[in-house]
Amino acid sequence: MLAAAGVAAATVFAGPGVRAVERPADTRVVAGEGGVQAATGAVGTGPLAGTGPVAGTGPVAGAGGAGAAEPTEPTEPAGNREADRVLFRFEDERITESSGLAVSPTHEDVYYTHNDSEAGPVFFAVGGDGKTRAAFTLRGAAARDWEGMAVSRDPETGRGVLWFADIGDNFDGAWPDVSVYKVAEPASLKDAVLPAVRYRFRYEDGGHNAEGVMVDPRTGRLYIVTKEFAGAIYAAPKRLRTGRVNALRKVGSAPIMATDAAYAPDGSSFVVRTYISATVYRDFDEQLARVPMPPLEQAESIAYTADGKALLTGSEGADSPVHLVPLPGRVLEAAAPAPTPVPERSGTARTEPAGTAEAAEDGGEDAGVPVSAVLLWLLVAFGATGAIVFVARRTR
């Protein structure tokens, strides 16, 4: 196992005759001829120790080699591990592979989780004491490889909405598409079968394995974070359709082997979890901090608390704990939303033509070009023309 000091194992290197693969081509298990190897350096901070080849293709940070790093994570971690604490443990014997985690937008001190693949389309409402309040089944849904969940609110009714991501693909992008199920949050916590809406997705650049899903509470847009060495963040269309496959467009990079992701309740930041740590972002290209995480058997899930001041992280396994990790003050300050601009007292307020903002956001051809930019371009063009004429005359 990847046995970095104080860090939960991330990968198993299995030699000949060792069948450590739970699912085919699982990215957490790598078969090679070098036997079971150990690593002493954490990913992103140093080389992975080991001299045997992996899958017969070459050494993994062997002699003279360097391990893969997490280039998108800041080198300066933030946070105080002494402030971490176990919030509760899942007591339900049915919860053995908690892979997704979310805080209920409606019910106080209630958390949602679901198992990993082959467990059926079922999710659980769990209280802050670790006891299951209710179990819900999604009518007509499949559970090929549920890997994450997210929450949002219906902009019209204010009712909570739950999203379940069947996006795991341990066959190297072999699935033609992946699915996300949308469910209205149950008003009462009693066992029930719930209707669900299925949305199908396909990555614009080919198949990927993914475990992270999140929804921006400000826009309602859904994002998927891939679990790969060259991880990425993909945006779903603003308007999701059930009658066709929705295209996922790459909008940013993600840390190595991301296992989950979540937006803050106010949308001011989002977090991406890996086996090693969690990285907080203000935007896709702006990182705020890397927050150390408690060592877990297999770190799988991440969520913000209802007030957005701390993170919750969980693991697979029976009786698995959910840890509460307070966010550092400087991270909260940096992520605070910018103050609302004060309207001008004089003059006429500018209004964009209908559809302009949406077209620009979606990168459409109707996004338009500001008049000032056109004028600047014309000035530059005329200036360049004058310079060319002047030089031409001087060189005759």
CSV table of C-alpha atoms in Angstrom, one decimal:
chain,number,residue,atom,x,y,z
A,1,MET,CA,0.0,0.0,0.0
A,2,LEU,CA,1.0,3.6,-0.4
A,3,ALA,CA,2.1,4.0,3.2
A,4,ALA,CA,3.0,7.6,3.5
A,5,ALA,CA,3.5,8.6,7.2
A,6,GLY,CA,0.3,9.6,8.7
A,7,VAL,CA,-1.6,9.4,5.4
A,8,ALA,CA,-4.2,6.8,4.5
A,9,ALA,CA,-3.3,4.3,1.9
A,10,ALA,CA,-4.1,5.4,-1.6
A,11,THR,CA,-2.9,2.6,-4.0
A,12,VAL,CA,-2.1,-1.0,-3.8
A,13,PHE,CA,0.7,-2.4,-5.9
A,14,ALA,CA,0.0,-6.1,-6.4
A,15,GLY,CA,2.6,-8.6,-7.8
A,16,PRO,CA,2.1,-11.8,-9.6
A,17,GLY,CA,-0.6,-14.1,-8.2
A,18,VAL,CA,-2.1,-11.4,-6.0
A,19,ARG,CA,-5.7,-10.6,-6.9
A,20,ALA,CA,-6.3,-7.4,-5.0
A,21,VAL,CA,-8.6,-5.9,-7.6
A,22,GLU,CA,-12.1,-5.5,-6.3
A,23,ARG,CA,-13.3,-4.1,-9.7
A,24,PRO,CA,-11.7,-4.5,-13.1
A,25,ALA,CA,-9.1,-1.8,-13.8
A,26,ASP,CA,-9.7,-0.1,-10.5
A,27,THR,CA,-7.5,3.0,-10.4
A,28,ARG,CA,-6.7,2.3,-6.7
A,29,VAL,CA,-5.1,-1.0,-7.6
A,30,VAL,CA,-2.1,-1.4,-9.9
A,31,ALA,CA,-0.8,-4.8,-10.9
A,32,GLY,CA,2.9,-5.3,-11.5
A,33,GLU,CA,5.7,-7.7,-11.3
A,34,GLY,CA,7.6,-6.0,-8.5
A,35,GLY,CA,5.5,-7.5,-5.7
A,36,VAL,CA,3.8,-5.5,-3.0
A,37,GLN,CA,5.7,-2.3,-2.6
A,38,ALA,CA,5.5,0.6,-0.1
A,39,ALA,CA,5.9,4.3,-0.5
A,40,THR,CA,7.3,6.6,2.1
A,41,GLY,CA,6.8,9.9,0.4
A,42,ALA,CA,3.3,11.5,0.2
A,43,VAL,CA,2.0,12.2,-3.2
A,44,GLY,CA,2.9,15.7,-4.3
A,45,THR,CA,5.8,16.0,-1.9
A,46,GLY,CA,8.3,13.5,-3.1
A,47,PRO,CA,9.0,10.3,-5.1
A,48,LEU,CA,7.1,7.2,-4.5
A,49,ALA,CA,9.5,4.5,-3.3
A,50,GLY,CA,9.6,1.3,-5.4
A,51,THR,CA,11.7,-0.4,-7.9
A,52,GLY,CA,9.4,-2.8,-9.6
A,53,PRO,CA,7.6,-2.1,-12.9
A,54,VAL,CA,3.9,-1.5,-13.0
A,55,ALA,CA,1.9,-3.6,-15.3
A,56,GLY,CA,5.0,-4.3,-17.3
A,57,THR,CA,5.1,-0.8,-18.7
A,58,GLY,CA,7.9,0.8,-16.7
A,59,PRO,CA,8.9,1.8,-13.2
A,60,VAL,CA,6.7,3.8,-10.9
A,61,ALA,CA,9.1,6.2,-9.2
A,62,GLY,CA,11.8,3.5,-9.2
A,63,ALA,CA,15.5,4.2,-9.0
A,64,GLY,CA,16.1,7.6,-10.5
A,65,GLY,CA,12.3,8.1,-11.1
A,66,ALA,CA,9.9,10.5,-9.5
A,67,GLY,CA,6.4,9.9,-8.5
A,68,ALA,CA,3.4,11.8,-9.8
A,69,ALA,CA,2.7,15.0,-8.0
A,70,GLU,CA,-0.4,17.0,-7.4
A,71,PRO,CA,0.6,20.1,-9.4
A,72,THR,CA,-2.7,21.9,-9.0
A,73,GLU,CA,-2.5,22.0,-5.2
A,74,PRO,CA,-0.8,24.8,-3.3
A,75,THR,CA,2.4,23.8,-1.6
A,76,GLU,CA,1.5,25.6,1.6
A,77,PRO,CA,-1.2,23.6,3.5
A,78,ALA,CA,-3.7,25.4,5.7
A,79,GLY,CA,-5.5,24.2,8.7
A,80,ASN,CA,-5.0,22.8,12.2
A,81,ARG,CA,-5.3,19.0,12.4
A,82,GLU,CA,-5.8,19.3,16.2
A,83,ALA,CA,-9.2,20.9,15.6
A,84,ASP,CA,-10.4,17.9,13.7
A,85,ARG,CA,-12.9,15.6,15.4
A,86,VAL,CA,-15.2,12.7,14.6
A,87,LEU,CA,-18.7,14.0,14.2
A,88,PHE,CA,-20.3,10.6,14.2
A,89,ARG,CA,-20.0,7.0,12.9
A,90,PHE,CA,-22.4,5.2,10.6
A,91,GLU,CA,-24.1,2.6,12.8
A,92,ASP,CA,-26.3,1.0,10.1
A,93,GLU,CA,-24.9,-2.3,9.0
A,94,ARG,CA,-26.1,-1.7,5.5
A,95,ILE,CA,-23.7,1.3,5.1
A,96,THR,CA,-20.4,-0.4,4.3
A,97,GLU,CA,-19.1,1.6,1.4
A,98,SER,CA,-20.2,5.2,2.0
A,99,SER,CA,-19.1,6.9,-1.1
A,100,GLY,CA,-21.1,10.1,-1.2
A,101,LEU,CA,-21.9,12.6,1.6
A,102,ALA,CA,-24.2,15.6,1.8
A,103,VAL,CA,-25.8,17.8,4.4
A,104,SER,CA,-29.6,18.0,4.2
A,105,PRO,CA,-30.8,21.5,3.0
A,106,THR,CA,-34.1,20.9,4.8
A,107,HIS,CA,-33.8,18.7,7.8
A,108,GLU,CA,-31.6,19.9,10.7
A,109,ASP,CA,-28.8,17.6,11.8
A,110,VAL,CA,-29.4,15.1,9.0
A,111,TYR,CA,-26.9,13.8,6.5
A,112,TYR,CA,-27.3,11.8,3.4
A,113,THR,CA,-25.0,9.0,2.1
A,114,HIS,CA,-25.1,6.1,-0.3
A,115,ASN,CA,-22.9,3.0,-0.9
A,116,ASP,CA,-20.6,2.4,-3.8
A,117,SER,CA,-21.2,0.2,-6.7
A,118,GLU,CA,-23.5,-2.9,-6.8
A,119,ALA,CA,-25.4,-1.7,-3.7
A,120,GLY,CA,-28.6,-0.8,-5.5
A,121,PRO,CA,-30.1,2.7,-6.0
A,122,VAL,CA,-30.5,3.4,-2.3
A,123,PHE,CA,-29.5,6.3,-0.1
A,124,PHE,CA,-29.8,6.8,3.6
A,125,ALA,CA,-30.7,9.8,5.8
A,126,VAL,CA,-28.6,9.6,8.9
A,127,GLY,CA,-28.8,11.7,12.1
A,128,GLY,CA,-25.9,13.4,13.8
A,129,ASP,CA,-25.8,10.5,16.3
A,130,GLY,CA,-25.0,8.1,13.4
A,131,LYS,CA,-28.3,6.4,13.5
A,132,THR,CA,-30.3,5.9,10.2
A,133,ARG,CA,-33.5,7.9,10.1
A,134,ALA,CA,-34.7,6.5,6.8
A,135,ALA,CA,-33.7,4.6,3.7
A,136,PHE,CA,-34.9,5.6,0.2
A,137,THR,CA,-34.9,3.7,-3.1
A,138,LEU,CA,-34.9,5.5,-6.4
A,139,ARG,CA,-37.7,4.0,-8.6
A,140,GLY,CA,-36.4,2.8,-12.0
A,141,ALA,CA,-32.8,3.9,-11.3
A,142,ALA,CA,-29.7,1.8,-12.0
A,143,ALA,CA,-26.6,1.7,-9.7
A,144,ARG,CA,-23.8,0.7,-12.0
A,145,ASP,CA,-21.2,2.6,-9.9
A,146,TRP,CA,-22.6,5.4,-7.7
A,147,GLU,CA,-19.6,7.5,-6.6
A,148,GLY,CA,-20.8,10.8,-5.3
A,149,MET,CA,-23.8,13.0,-4.5
A,150,ALA,CA,-24.6,16.7,-4.3
A,151,VAL,CA,-27.4,18.9,-3.0
A,152,SER,CA,-29.1,22.1,-4.2
A,153,ARG,CA,-32.3,23.9,-3.9
A,154,ASP,CA,-35.1,24.3,-6.4
A,155,PRO,CA,-35.0,28.0,-7.4
A,156,GLU,CA,-38.8,28.2,-7.7
A,157,THR,CA,-40.0,26.2,-4.7
A,158,GLY,CA,-36.9,26.4,-2.4
A,159,ARG,CA,-37.2,22.7,-1.8
A,160,GLY,CA,-34.1,20.6,-1.4
A,161,VAL,CA,-32.8,18.7,-4.4
A,162,LEU,CA,-30.5,15.6,-4.2
A,163,TRP,CA,-28.2,14.5,-7.1
A,164,PHE,CA,-26.7,11.0,-7.3
A,165,ALA,CA,-23.9,10.4,-9.7
A,166,ASP,CA,-23.5,7.0,-11.4
A,167,ILE,CA,-20.2,8.2,-12.9
A,168,GLY,CA,-17.6,5.6,-11.9
A,169,ASP,CA,-15.9,4.0,-14.9
A,170,ASN,CA,-13.2,1.5,-13.9
A,171,PHE,CA,-12.9,0.3,-17.5
A,172,ASP,CA,-10.8,3.3,-18.7
A,173,GLY,CA,-13.7,5.2,-20.2
A,174,ALA,CA,-15.4,2.2,-21.8
A,175,TRP,CA,-19.0,3.3,-20.9
A,176,PRO,CA,-20.6,5.2,-23.7
A,177,ASP,CA,-22.2,7.6,-21.2
A,178,VAL,CA,-22.7,8.1,-17.5
A,179,SER,CA,-25.8,9.1,-15.5
A,180,VAL,CA,-26.8,11.5,-12.8
A,181,TYR,CA,-30.2,11.1,-11.0
A,182,LYS,CA,-32.1,14.1,-9.7
A,183,VAL,CA,-34.5,13.6,-6.7
A,184,ALA,CA,-36.7,16.0,-4.8
A,185,GLU,CA,-35.6,15.8,-1.2
A,186,PRO,CA,-38.2,13.9,0.9
A,187,ALA,CA,-40.3,16.0,3.1
A,188,SER,CA,-40.5,13.3,5.8
A,189,LEU,CA,-37.8,10.9,6.9
A,190,LYS,CA,-39.6,7.6,6.5
A,191,ASP,CA,-38.6,4.7,4.3
A,192,ALA,CA,-40.0,5.2,0.8
A,193,VAL,CA,-39.5,4.7,-2.9
A,194,LEU,CA,-39.0,8.0,-4.7
A,195,PRO,CA,-39.3,9.0,-8.3
A,196,ALA,CA,-36.1,10.2,-10.0
A,197,VAL,CA,-35.2,12.0,-13.2
A,198,ARG,CA,-32.2,10.6,-15.1
A,199,TYR,CA,-29.8,12.7,-17.0
A,200,ARG,CA,-27.2,11.1,-19.3
A,201,PHE,CA,-23.9,12.6,-20.0
A,202,ARG,CA,-20.9,12.2,-22.3
A,203,TYR,CA,-17.5,13.9,-22.0
A,204,GLU,CA,-16.6,16.0,-25.0
A,205,ASP,CA,-13.1,14.5,-25.1
A,206,GLY,CA,-13.8,10.8,-24.5
A,207,GLY,CA,-14.7,8.6,-21.5
A,208,HIS,CA,-13.3,9.2,-18.0
A,209,ASN,CA,-13.5,7.7,-14.5
A,210,ALA,CA,-15.0,10.1,-12.1
A,211,GLU,CA,-16.1,10.2,-8.4
A,212,GLY,CA,-16.8,13.9,-7.8
A,213,VAL,CA,-20.0,15.7,-8.4
A,214,MET,CA,-21.1,19.2,-7.3
A,215,VAL,CA,-23.8,21.8,-8.0
A,216,ASP,CA,-23.1,25.6,-7.9
A,217,PRO,CA,-25.9,27.0,-5.7
A,218,ARG,CA,-25.7,30.3,-7.4
A,219,THR,CA,-26.4,29.0,-10.9
A,220,GLY,CA,-27.7,25.5,-10.5
A,221,ARG,CA,-25.0,24.2,-12.9
A,222,LEU,CA,-23.7,20.7,-12.3
A,223,TYR,CA,-20.0,19.8,-12.5
A,224,ILE,CA,-18.2,16.4,-12.6
A,225,VAL,CA,-14.6,16.0,-11.4
A,226,THR,CA,-12.7,13.1,-12.8
A,227,LYS,CA,-10.5,10.7,-10.8
A,228,GLU,CA,-7.4,10.4,-12.9
A,229,PHE,CA,-3.7,11.4,-12.8
A,230,ALA,CA,-4.6,14.3,-15.1
A,231,GLY,CA,-7.8,15.1,-13.4
A,232,ALA,CA,-10.2,17.7,-14.7
A,233,ILE,CA,-13.5,19.5,-13.9
A,234,TYR,CA,-16.3,19.2,-16.5
A,235,ALA,CA,-19.4,21.5,-16.7
A,236,ALA,CA,-22.8,20.2,-17.7
A,237,PRO,CA,-25.0,22.4,-19.9
A,238,LYS,CA,-26.9,25.1,-18.1
A,239,ARG,CA,-30.2,23.4,-19.2
A,240,LEU,CA,-30.2,19.6,-18.8
A,241,ARG,CA,-32.3,17.5,-21.1
A,242,THR,CA,-33.7,14.0,-20.5
A,243,GLY,CA,-34.3,13.2,-24.2
A,244,ARG,CA,-30.7,13.2,-25.3
A,245,VAL,CA,-27.2,12.8,-24.0
A,246,ASN,CA,-25.8,16.0,-22.4
A,247,ALA,CA,-22.3,17.1,-23.3
A,248,LEU,CA,-19.7,17.7,-20.5
A,249,ARG,CA,-17.2,20.4,-21.3
A,250,LYS,CA,-13.8,20.7,-19.6
A,251,VAL,CA,-13.5,24.0,-17.6
A,252,GLY,CA,-10.5,23.4,-15.3
A,253,SER,CA,-7.9,21.0,-13.9
A,254,ALA,CA,-8.3,18.9,-10.7
A,255,PRO,CA,-5.8,17.3,-8.3
A,256,ILE,CA,-4.6,13.8,-8.9
A,257,MET,CA,-7.1,11.1,-8.1
A,258,ALA,CA,-10.0,13.2,-6.9
A,259,THR,CA,-12.5,11.2,-4.9
A,260,ASP,CA,-15.2,13.8,-4.3
A,261,ALA,CA,-16.1,17.5,-4.6
A,262,ALA,CA,-18.6,19.9,-3.2
A,263,TYR,CA,-19.7,23.6,-3.3
A,264,ALA,CA,-20.0,25.8,-0.3
A,265,PRO,CA,-23.6,26.6,0.6
A,266,ASP,CA,-23.3,30.2,-0.6
A,267,GLY,CA,-21.3,29.2,-3.7
A,268,SER,CA,-18.3,31.3,-2.7
A,269,SER,CA,-15.9,28.4,-2.9
A,270,PHE,CA,-15.7,24.7,-3.7
A,271,VAL,CA,-13.5,21.8,-2.5
A,272,VAL,CA,-12.0,18.8,-4.2
A,273,ARG,CA,-11.0,15.8,-2.1
A,274,THR,CA,-8.1,13.4,-2.8
A,275,TYR,CA,-6.8,10.5,-0.8
A,276,ILE,CA,-4.2,12.9,0.7
A,277,SER,CA,-5.9,16.2,1.3
A,278,ALA,CA,-8.6,18.6,0.2
A,279,THR,CA,-8.0,21.7,-2.0
A,280,VAL,CA,-10.3,24.7,-1.7
A,281,TYR,CA,-10.9,26.9,-4.8
A,282,ARG,CA,-12.5,30.2,-5.3
A,283,ASP,CA,-12.8,29.6,-9.0
A,284,PHE,CA,-11.6,26.9,-11.5
A,285,ASP,CA,-8.3,28.7,-11.9
A,286,GLU,CA,-7.9,30.1,-8.4
A,287,GLN,CA,-6.9,28.0,-5.5
A,288,LEU,CA,-7.2,29.2,-1.9
A,289,ALA,CA,-5.5,26.5,0.2
A,290,ARG,CA,-4.8,22.9,0.6
A,291,VAL,CA,-6.4,21.6,3.8
A,292,PRO,CA,-4.9,18.5,5.5
A,293,MET,CA,-7.4,15.7,6.1
A,294,PRO,CA,-7.5,13.1,8.8
A,295,PRO,CA,-6.1,9.7,7.9
A,296,LEU,CA,-9.0,7.4,6.8
A,297,GLU,CA,-9.2,3.8,5.6
A,298,GLN,CA,-10.3,5.0,2.2
A,299,ALA,CA,-11.1,8.6,1.9
A,300,GLU,CA,-14.2,8.9,-0.4
A,301,SER,CA,-16.4,11.8,0.4
A,302,ILE,CA,-16.4,15.6,1.2
A,303,ALA,CA,-19.1,18.1,2.0
A,304,TYR,CA,-19.4,21.6,3.6
A,305,THR,CA,-21.3,22.0,6.8
A,306,ALA,CA,-24.5,24.0,6.6
A,307,ASP,CA,-22.8,27.2,7.7
A,308,GLY,CA,-19.9,26.7,5.3
A,309,LYS,CA,-17.3,27.1,8.0
A,310,ALA,CA,-16.0,23.5,8.1
A,311,LEU,CA,-15.7,20.4,5.9
A,312,LEU,CA,-17.1,16.9,6.5
A,313,THR,CA,-15.2,14.0,5.2
A,314,GLY,CA,-16.0,10.3,5.2
A,315,SER,CA,-14.6,6.9,4.3
A,316,GLU,CA,-15.7,3.5,3.1
A,317,GLY,CA,-15.9,0.6,5.5
A,318,ALA,CA,-18.3,-0.7,8.2
A,319,ASP,CA,-18.8,1.7,11.1
A,320,SER,CA,-16.9,4.3,9.2
A,321,PRO,CA,-16.5,7.8,10.8
A,322,VAL,CA,-17.4,11.2,9.5
A,323,HIS,CA,-14.9,13.8,10.5
A,324,LEU,CA,-15.5,17.5,10.9
A,325,VAL,CA,-12.5,19.7,9.7
A,326,PRO,CA,-12.8,23.4,10.5
A,327,LEU,CA,-11.7,25.7,7.7
A,328,PRO,CA,-8.9,28.1,8.6
A,329,GLY,CA,-10.0,31.7,9.1
A,330,ARG,CA,-7.8,33.0,6.3
A,331,VAL,CA,-9.6,30.6,3.9
A,332,LEU,CA,-13.0,31.8,5.0
A,333,GLU,CA,-12.0,35.4,4.6
A,334,ALA,CA,-10.5,34.8,1.1
A,335,ALA,CA,-13.6,32.9,0.0
A,336,ALA,CA,-16.0,35.5,1.3
A,337,PRO,CA,-18.2,36.9,-1.5
A,338,ALA,CA,-17.3,40.3,-2.8
A,339,PRO,CA,-19.6,43.2,-1.6
A,340,THR,CA,-22.4,44.1,-3.8
A,341,PRO,CA,-21.6,47.1,-6.0
A,342,VAL,CA,-23.4,50.3,-5.0
A,343,PRO,CA,-25.6,51.6,-7.9
A,344,GLU,CA,-24.6,54.9,-9.4
A,345,ARG,CA,-26.7,57.9,-8.3
A,346,SER,CA,-26.7,59.6,-11.7
A,347,GLY,CA,-26.9,58.5,-15.3
A,348,THR,CA,-28.9,55.7,-16.9
A,349,ALA,CA,-28.3,52.2,-15.8
A,350,ARG,CA,-27.0,49.9,-18.5
A,351,THR,CA,-29.0,46.8,-19.4
A,352,GLU,CA,-27.7,44.0,-21.6
A,353,PRO,CA,-29.9,42.8,-24.4
A,354,ALA,CA,-31.9,39.6,-23.5
A,355,GLY,CA,-29.8,36.5,-24.0
A,356,THR,CA,-26.4,38.2,-24.1
A,357,ALA,CA,-25.2,36.9,-20.7
A,358,GLU,CA,-26.4,33.4,-21.3
A,359,ALA,CA,-24.8,33.3,-24.8
A,360,ALA,CA,-21.5,34.6,-23.4
A,361,GLU,CA,-21.5,32.1,-20.6
A,362,ASP,CA,-22.1,29.2,-23.0
A,363,GLY,CA,-19.4,30.4,-25.4
A,364,GLY,CA,-21.9,30.9,-28.2
A,365,GLU,CA,-21.4,33.0,-31.3
A,366,ASP,CA,-23.9,35.6,-30.0
A,367,ALA,CA,-21.8,36.6,-27.1
A,368,GLY,CA,-20.9,39.8,-28.8
A,369,VAL,CA,-17.9,42.1,-28.7
A,370,PRO,CA,-17.8,45.3,-26.6
A,371,VAL,CA,-17.9,48.5,-28.6
A,372,SER,CA,-14.8,49.8,-26.8
A,373,ALA,CA,-12.9,46.7,-28.0
A,374,VAL,CA,-14.0,47.3,-31.6
A,375,LEU,CA,-12.8,51.0,-31.4
A,376,LEU,CA,-9.5,49.9,-29.9
A,377,TRP,CA,-9.0,47.4,-32.6
A,378,LEU,CA,-9.7,49.9,-35.3
A,379,LEU,CA,-7.3,52.4,-33.8
A,380,VAL,CA,-4.6,49.7,-33.7
A,381,ALA,CA,-5.4,48.7,-37.3
A,382,PHE,CA,-5.2,52.3,-38.6
A,383,GLY,CA,-2.0,52.8,-36.6
A,384,ALA,CA,-0.4,49.7,-38.0
A,385,THR,CA,-1.4,50.7,-41.6
A,386,GLY,CA,0.1,54.1,-41.2
A,387,ALA,CA,3.4,52.6,-39.9
A,388,ILE,CA,3.5,50.2,-42.9
A,389,VAL,CA,3.0,53.1,-45.4
A,390,PHE,CA,5.7,55.2,-43.7
A,391,VAL,CA,8.2,52.3,-43.7
A,392,ALA,CA,7.4,51.5,-47.3
A,393,ARG,CA,8.0,55.1,-48.4
A,394,ARG,CA,11.3,55.2,-46.5
A,395,THR,CA,12.6,52.0,-48.2
A,396,ARG,CA,11.8,52.9,-51.8
